[in-house]
Coordinates of N, CA, C and O in Angstrom, one line a residue:
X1 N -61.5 -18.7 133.8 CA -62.5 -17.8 133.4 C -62.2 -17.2 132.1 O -61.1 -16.7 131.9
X2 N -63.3 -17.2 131.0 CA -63.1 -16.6 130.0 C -63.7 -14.8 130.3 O -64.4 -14.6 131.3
X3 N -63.3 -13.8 129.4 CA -63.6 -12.9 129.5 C -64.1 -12.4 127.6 O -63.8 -13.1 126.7
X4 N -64.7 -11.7 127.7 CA -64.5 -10.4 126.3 C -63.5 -9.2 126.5 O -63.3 -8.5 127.5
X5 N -63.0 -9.3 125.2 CA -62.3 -8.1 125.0 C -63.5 -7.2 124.6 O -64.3 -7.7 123.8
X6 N -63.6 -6.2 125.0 CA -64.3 -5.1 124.3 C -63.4 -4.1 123.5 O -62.1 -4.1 123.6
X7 N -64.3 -3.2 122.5 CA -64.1 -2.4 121.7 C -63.1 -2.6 120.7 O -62.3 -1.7 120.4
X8 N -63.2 -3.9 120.1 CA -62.6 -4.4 118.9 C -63.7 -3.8 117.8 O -64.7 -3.2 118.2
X9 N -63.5 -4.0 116.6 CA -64.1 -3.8 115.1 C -65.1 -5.0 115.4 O -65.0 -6.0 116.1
X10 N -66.2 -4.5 114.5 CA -67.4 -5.2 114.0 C -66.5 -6.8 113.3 O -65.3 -6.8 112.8
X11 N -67.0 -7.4 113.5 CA -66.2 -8.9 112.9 C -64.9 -9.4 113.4 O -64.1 -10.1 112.7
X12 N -64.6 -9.0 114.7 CA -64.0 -9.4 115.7 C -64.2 -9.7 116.8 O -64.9 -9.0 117.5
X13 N -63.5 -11.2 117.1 CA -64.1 -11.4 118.7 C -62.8 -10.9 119.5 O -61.9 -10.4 118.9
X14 N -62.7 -11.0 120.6 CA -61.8 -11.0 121.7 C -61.8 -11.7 123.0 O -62.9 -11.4 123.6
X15 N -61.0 -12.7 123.8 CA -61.5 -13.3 124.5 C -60.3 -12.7 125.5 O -59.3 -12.1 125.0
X16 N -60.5 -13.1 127.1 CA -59.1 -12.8 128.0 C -59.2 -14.1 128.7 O -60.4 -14.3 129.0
X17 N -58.3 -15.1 129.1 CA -58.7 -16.5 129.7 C -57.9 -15.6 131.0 O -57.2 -14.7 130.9
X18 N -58.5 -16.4 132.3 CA -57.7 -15.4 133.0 C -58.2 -16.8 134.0 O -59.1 -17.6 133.7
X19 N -57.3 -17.1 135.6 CA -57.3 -18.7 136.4 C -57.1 -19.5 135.3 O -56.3 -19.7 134.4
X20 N -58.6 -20.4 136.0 CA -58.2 -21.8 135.5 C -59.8 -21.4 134.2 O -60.8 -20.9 134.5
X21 N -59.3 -21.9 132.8 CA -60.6 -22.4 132.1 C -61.2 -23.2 132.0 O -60.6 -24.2 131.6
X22 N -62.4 -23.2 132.2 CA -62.9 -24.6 132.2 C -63.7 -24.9 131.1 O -63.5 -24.1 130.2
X23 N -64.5 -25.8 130.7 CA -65.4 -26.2 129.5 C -66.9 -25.3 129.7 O -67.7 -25.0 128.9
X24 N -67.0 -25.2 131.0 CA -68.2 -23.8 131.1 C -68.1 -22.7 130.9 O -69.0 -21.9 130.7
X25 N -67.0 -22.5 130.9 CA -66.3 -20.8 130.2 C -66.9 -20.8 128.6 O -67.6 -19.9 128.0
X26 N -66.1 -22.3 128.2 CA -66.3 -22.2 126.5 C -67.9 -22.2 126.2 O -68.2 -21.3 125.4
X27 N -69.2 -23.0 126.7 CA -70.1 -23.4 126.9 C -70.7 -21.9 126.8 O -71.2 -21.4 125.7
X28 N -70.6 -21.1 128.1 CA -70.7 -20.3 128.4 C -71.0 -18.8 127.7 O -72.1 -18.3 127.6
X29 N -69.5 -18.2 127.3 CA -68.5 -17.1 126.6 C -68.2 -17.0 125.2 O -68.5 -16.2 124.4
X30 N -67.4 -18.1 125.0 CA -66.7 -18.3 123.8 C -68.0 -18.7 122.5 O -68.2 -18.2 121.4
X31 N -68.8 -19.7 123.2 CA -69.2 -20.5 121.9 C -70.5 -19.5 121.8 O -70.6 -18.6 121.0
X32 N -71.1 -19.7 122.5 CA -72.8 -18.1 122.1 C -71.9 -17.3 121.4 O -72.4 -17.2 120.3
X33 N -70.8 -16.6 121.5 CA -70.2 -15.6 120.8 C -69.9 -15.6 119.4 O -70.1 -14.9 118.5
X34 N -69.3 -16.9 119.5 CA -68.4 -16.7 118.2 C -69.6 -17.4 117.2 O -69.5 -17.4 116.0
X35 N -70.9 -18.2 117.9 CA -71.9 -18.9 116.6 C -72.6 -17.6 116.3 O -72.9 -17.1 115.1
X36 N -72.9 -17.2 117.4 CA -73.5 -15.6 116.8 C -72.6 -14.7 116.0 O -73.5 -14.1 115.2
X37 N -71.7 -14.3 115.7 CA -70.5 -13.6 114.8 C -70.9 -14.4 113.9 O -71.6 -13.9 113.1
X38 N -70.6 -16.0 113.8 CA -70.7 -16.4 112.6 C -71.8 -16.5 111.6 O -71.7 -16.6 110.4
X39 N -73.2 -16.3 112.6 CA -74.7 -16.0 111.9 C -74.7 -14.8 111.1 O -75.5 -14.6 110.2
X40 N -73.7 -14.1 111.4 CA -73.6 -12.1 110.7 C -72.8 -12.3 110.2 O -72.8 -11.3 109.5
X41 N -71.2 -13.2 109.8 CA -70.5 -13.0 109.3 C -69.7 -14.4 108.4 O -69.7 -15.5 108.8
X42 N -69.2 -14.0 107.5 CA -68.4 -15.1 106.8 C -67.4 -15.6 107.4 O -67.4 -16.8 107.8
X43 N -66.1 -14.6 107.7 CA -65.3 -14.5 108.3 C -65.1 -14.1 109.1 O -65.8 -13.0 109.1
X44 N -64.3 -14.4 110.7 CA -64.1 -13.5 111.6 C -62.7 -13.4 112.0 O -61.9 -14.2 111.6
X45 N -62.5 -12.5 112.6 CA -61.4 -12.4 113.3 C -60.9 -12.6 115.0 O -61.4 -11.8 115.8
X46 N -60.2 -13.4 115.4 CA -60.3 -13.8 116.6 C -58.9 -13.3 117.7 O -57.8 -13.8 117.6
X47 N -59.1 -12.4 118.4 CA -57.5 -12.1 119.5 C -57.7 -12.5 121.0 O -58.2 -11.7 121.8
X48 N -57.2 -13.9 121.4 CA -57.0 -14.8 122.0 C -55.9 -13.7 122.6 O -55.1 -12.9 122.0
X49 N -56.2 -13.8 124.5 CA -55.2 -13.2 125.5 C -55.4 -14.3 126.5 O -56.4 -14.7 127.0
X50 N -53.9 -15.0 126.6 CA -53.8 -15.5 127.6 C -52.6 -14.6 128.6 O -51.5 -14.2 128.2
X51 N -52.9 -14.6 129.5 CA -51.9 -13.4 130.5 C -51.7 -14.2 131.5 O -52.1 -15.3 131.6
X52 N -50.9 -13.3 132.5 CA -50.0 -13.5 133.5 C -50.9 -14.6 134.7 O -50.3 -15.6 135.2
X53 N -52.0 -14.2 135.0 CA -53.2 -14.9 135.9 C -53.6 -15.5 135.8 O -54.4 -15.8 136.7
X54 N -53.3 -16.5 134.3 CA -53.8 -17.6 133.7 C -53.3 -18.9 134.6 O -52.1 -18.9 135.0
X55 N -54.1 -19.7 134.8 CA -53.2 -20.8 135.7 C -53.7 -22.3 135.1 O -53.5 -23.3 135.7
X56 N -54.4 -22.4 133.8 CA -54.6 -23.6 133.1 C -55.9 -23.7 132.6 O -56.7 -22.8 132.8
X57 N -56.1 -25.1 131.7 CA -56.9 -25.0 130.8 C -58.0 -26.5 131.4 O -57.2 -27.5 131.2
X58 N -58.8 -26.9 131.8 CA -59.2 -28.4 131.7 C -59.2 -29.1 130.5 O -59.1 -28.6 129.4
X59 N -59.3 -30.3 131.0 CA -59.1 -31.1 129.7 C -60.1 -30.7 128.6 O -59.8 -30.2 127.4
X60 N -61.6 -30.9 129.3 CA -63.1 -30.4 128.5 C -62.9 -29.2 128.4 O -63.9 -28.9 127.8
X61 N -62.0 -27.7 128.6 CA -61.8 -26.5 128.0 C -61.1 -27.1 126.5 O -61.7 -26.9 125.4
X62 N -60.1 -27.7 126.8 CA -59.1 -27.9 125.3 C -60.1 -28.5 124.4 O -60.4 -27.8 123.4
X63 N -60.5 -29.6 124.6 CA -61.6 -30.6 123.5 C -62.5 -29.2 123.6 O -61.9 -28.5 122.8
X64 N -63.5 -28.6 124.1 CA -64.2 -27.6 123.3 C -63.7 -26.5 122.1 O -64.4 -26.2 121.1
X65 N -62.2 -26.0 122.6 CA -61.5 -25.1 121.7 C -61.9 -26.4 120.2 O -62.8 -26.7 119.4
X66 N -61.0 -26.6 120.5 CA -60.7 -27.9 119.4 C -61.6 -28.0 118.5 O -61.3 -27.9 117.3
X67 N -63.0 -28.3 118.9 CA -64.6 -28.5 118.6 C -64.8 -27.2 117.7 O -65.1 -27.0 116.5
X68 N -64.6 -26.7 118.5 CA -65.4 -24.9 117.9 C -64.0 -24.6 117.0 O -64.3 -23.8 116.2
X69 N -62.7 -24.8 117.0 CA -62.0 -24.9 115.7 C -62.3 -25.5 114.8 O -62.6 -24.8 113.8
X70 N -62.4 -26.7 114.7 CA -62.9 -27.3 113.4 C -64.5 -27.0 112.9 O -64.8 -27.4 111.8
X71 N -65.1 -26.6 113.5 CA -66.2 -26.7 113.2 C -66.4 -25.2 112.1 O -67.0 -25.3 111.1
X72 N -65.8 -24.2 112.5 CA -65.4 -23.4 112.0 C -64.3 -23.0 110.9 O -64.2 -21.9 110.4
X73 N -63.6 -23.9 110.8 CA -61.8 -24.0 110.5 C -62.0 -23.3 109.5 O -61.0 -22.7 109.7
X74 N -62.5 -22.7 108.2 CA -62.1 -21.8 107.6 C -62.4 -20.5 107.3 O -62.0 -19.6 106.6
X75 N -63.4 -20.6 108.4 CA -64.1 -18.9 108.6 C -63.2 -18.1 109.4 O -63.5 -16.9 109.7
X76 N -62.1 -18.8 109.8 CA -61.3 -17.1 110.6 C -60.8 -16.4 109.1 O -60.7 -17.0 108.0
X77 N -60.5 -15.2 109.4 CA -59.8 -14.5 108.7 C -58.2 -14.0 109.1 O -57.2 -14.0 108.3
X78 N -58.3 -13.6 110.6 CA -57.2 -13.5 111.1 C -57.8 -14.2 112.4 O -58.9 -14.4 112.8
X79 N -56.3 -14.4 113.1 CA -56.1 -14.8 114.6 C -54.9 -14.2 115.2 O -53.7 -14.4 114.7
X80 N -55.1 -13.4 116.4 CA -54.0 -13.0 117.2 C -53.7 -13.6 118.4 O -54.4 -13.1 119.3
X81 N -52.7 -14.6 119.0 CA -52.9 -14.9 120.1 C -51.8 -14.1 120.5 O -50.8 -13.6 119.9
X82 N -52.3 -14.0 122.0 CA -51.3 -13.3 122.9 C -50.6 -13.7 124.3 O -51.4 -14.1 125.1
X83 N -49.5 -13.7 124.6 CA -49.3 -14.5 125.5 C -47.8 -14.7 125.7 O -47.1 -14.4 124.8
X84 N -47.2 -15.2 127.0 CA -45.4 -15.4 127.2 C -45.6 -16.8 127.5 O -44.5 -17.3 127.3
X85 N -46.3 -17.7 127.8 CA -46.2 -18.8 128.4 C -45.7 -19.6 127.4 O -46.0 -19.7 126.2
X86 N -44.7 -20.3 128.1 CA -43.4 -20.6 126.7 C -44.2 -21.9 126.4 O -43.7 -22.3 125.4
X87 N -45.3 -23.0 126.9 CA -45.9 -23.9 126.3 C -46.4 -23.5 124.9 O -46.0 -23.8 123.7
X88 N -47.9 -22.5 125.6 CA -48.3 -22.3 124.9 C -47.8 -21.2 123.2 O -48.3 -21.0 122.1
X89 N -46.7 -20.7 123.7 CA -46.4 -19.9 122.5 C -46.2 -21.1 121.5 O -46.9 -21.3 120.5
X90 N -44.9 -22.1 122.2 CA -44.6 -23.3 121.0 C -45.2 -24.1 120.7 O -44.9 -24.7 119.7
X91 N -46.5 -24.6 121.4 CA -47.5 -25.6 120.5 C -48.3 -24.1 119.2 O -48.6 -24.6 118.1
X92 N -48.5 -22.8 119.3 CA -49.1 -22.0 118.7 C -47.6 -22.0 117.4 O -47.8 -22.3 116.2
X93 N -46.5 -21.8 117.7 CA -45.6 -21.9 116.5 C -45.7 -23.0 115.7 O -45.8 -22.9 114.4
X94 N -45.6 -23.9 116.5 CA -45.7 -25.4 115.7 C -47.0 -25.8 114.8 O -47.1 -26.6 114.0
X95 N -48.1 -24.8 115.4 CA -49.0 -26.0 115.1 C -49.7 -24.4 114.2 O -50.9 -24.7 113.9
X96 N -49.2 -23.2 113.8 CA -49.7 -22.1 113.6 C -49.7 -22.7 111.7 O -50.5 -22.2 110.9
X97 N -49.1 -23.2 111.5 CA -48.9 -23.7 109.9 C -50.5 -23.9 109.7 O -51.1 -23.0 109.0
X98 N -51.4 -25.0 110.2 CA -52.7 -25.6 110.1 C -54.1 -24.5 110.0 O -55.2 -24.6 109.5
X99 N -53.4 -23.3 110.8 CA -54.7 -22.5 111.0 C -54.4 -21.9 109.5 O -53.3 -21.7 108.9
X100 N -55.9 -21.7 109.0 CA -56.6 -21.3 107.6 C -56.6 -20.1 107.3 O -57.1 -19.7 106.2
X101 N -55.9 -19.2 108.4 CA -56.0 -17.5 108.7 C -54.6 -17.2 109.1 O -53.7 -18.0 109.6
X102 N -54.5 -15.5 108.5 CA -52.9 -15.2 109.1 C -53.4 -15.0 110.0 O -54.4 -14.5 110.3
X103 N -52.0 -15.9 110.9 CA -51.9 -16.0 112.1 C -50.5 -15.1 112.9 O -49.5 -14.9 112.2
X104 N -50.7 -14.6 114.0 CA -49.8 -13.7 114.3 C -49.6 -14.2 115.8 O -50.7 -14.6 116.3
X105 N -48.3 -14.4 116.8 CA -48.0 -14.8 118.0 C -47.3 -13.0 118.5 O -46.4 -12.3 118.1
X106 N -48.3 -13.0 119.4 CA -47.7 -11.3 120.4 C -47.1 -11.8 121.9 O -47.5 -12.7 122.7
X107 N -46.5 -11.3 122.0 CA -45.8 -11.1 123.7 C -47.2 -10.5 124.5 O -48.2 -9.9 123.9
X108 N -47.0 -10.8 125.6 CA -48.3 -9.8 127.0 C -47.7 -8.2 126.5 O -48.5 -7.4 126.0
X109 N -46.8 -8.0 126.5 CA -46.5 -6.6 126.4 C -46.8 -5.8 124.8 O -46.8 -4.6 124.6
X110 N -47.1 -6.8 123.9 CA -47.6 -6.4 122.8 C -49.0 -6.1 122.6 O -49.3 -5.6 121.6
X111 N -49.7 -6.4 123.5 CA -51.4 -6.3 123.2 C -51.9 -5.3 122.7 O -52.9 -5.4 121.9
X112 N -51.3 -4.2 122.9 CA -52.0 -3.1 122.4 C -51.7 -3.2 120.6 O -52.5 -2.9 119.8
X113 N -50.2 -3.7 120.4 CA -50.3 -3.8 118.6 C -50.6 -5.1 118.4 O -50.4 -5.7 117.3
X114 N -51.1 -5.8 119.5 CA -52.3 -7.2 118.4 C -53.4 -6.6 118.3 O -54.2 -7.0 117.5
X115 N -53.8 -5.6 119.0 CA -55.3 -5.0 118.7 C -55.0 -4.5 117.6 O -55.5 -5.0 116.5
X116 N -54.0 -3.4 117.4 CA -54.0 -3.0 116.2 C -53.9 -3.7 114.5 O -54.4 -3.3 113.4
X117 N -53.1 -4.9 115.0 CA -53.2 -5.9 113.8 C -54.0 -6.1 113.5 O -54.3 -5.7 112.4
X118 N -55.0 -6.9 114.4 CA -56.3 -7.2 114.2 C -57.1 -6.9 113.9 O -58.0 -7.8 113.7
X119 N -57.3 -5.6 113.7 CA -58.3 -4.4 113.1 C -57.6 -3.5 112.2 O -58.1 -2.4 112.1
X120 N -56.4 -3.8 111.5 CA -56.4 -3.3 110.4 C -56.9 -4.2 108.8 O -57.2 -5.4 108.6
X121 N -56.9 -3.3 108.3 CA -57.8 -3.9 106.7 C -55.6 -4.7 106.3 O -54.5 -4.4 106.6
X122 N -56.8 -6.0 105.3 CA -55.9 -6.5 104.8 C -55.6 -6.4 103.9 O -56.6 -7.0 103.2
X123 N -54.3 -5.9 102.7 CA -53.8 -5.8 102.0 C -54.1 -6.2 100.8 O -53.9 -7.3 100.3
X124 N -54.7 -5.2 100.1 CA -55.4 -6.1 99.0 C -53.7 -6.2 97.8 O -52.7 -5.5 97.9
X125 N -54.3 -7.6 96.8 CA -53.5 -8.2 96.1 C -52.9 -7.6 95.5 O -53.6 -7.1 94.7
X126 N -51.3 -7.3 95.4 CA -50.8 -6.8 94.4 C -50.6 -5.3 94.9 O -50.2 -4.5 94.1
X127 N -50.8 -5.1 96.0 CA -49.7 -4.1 97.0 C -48.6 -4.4 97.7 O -48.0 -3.4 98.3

């Protein structure tokens, strides 16, 4: 099951994957969300929570992420994923070079300062 984070900043999404996800979650949650953000916005910002209750992804969950990544691939601005699951942290290390946005990997116990990452302004050039 996907969820919303609430009370992020305007041009931020937030999702919580929580059991098993499936490709109707994405169908569902994720994708109305984030095409709508993208109709109001250039860039967005995205903080991905995978936690403790998470118990997998289906195949047609993954190929949707994937989908709605590239389709989008240079409109994030930032991405926070969150999460201990030592799979998922190391495919996010390895594969964190590719994403088009600073990307940031939090512990479950960090969530509270990936929200804050996430919604602060970014550093303009030459500070």
């Amino acid at each position: 099951m996907i969820e919303q984070i609430e009370g992020l900043p305007a041009g931020t999404l937030g999702f919580r994957a929580r059991g098993q996800v499936t490709s109707q979650d994405y169908e569902r949650v994720i994708v109305p969300d984030v095409e709508a953000a993208f109709a109001l916005n250039r860039k967005l910002r995205l903080l991905y929570h995978v936690g403790d209750d998470f118990t997998g992804f289906d195949p047609g969950a993954m190929w949707d992420d994937a989908k709605l990544g590239f389709r989008h691939f240079t409109g994030w601005d930032r991405v926070a994923l969150v999460t201990d699951l030592p799979w998922l942290r190391m495919t996010a290390t390895a594969m964190g070079f590719a994403v088009p946005a600073e990307f940031r990997l939090f512990g479950n116990a960090e969530l509270d300062a990936a929200k804050r990452w996430i919604a602060e302004p970014r550093p303009v050039d030459g500070d």
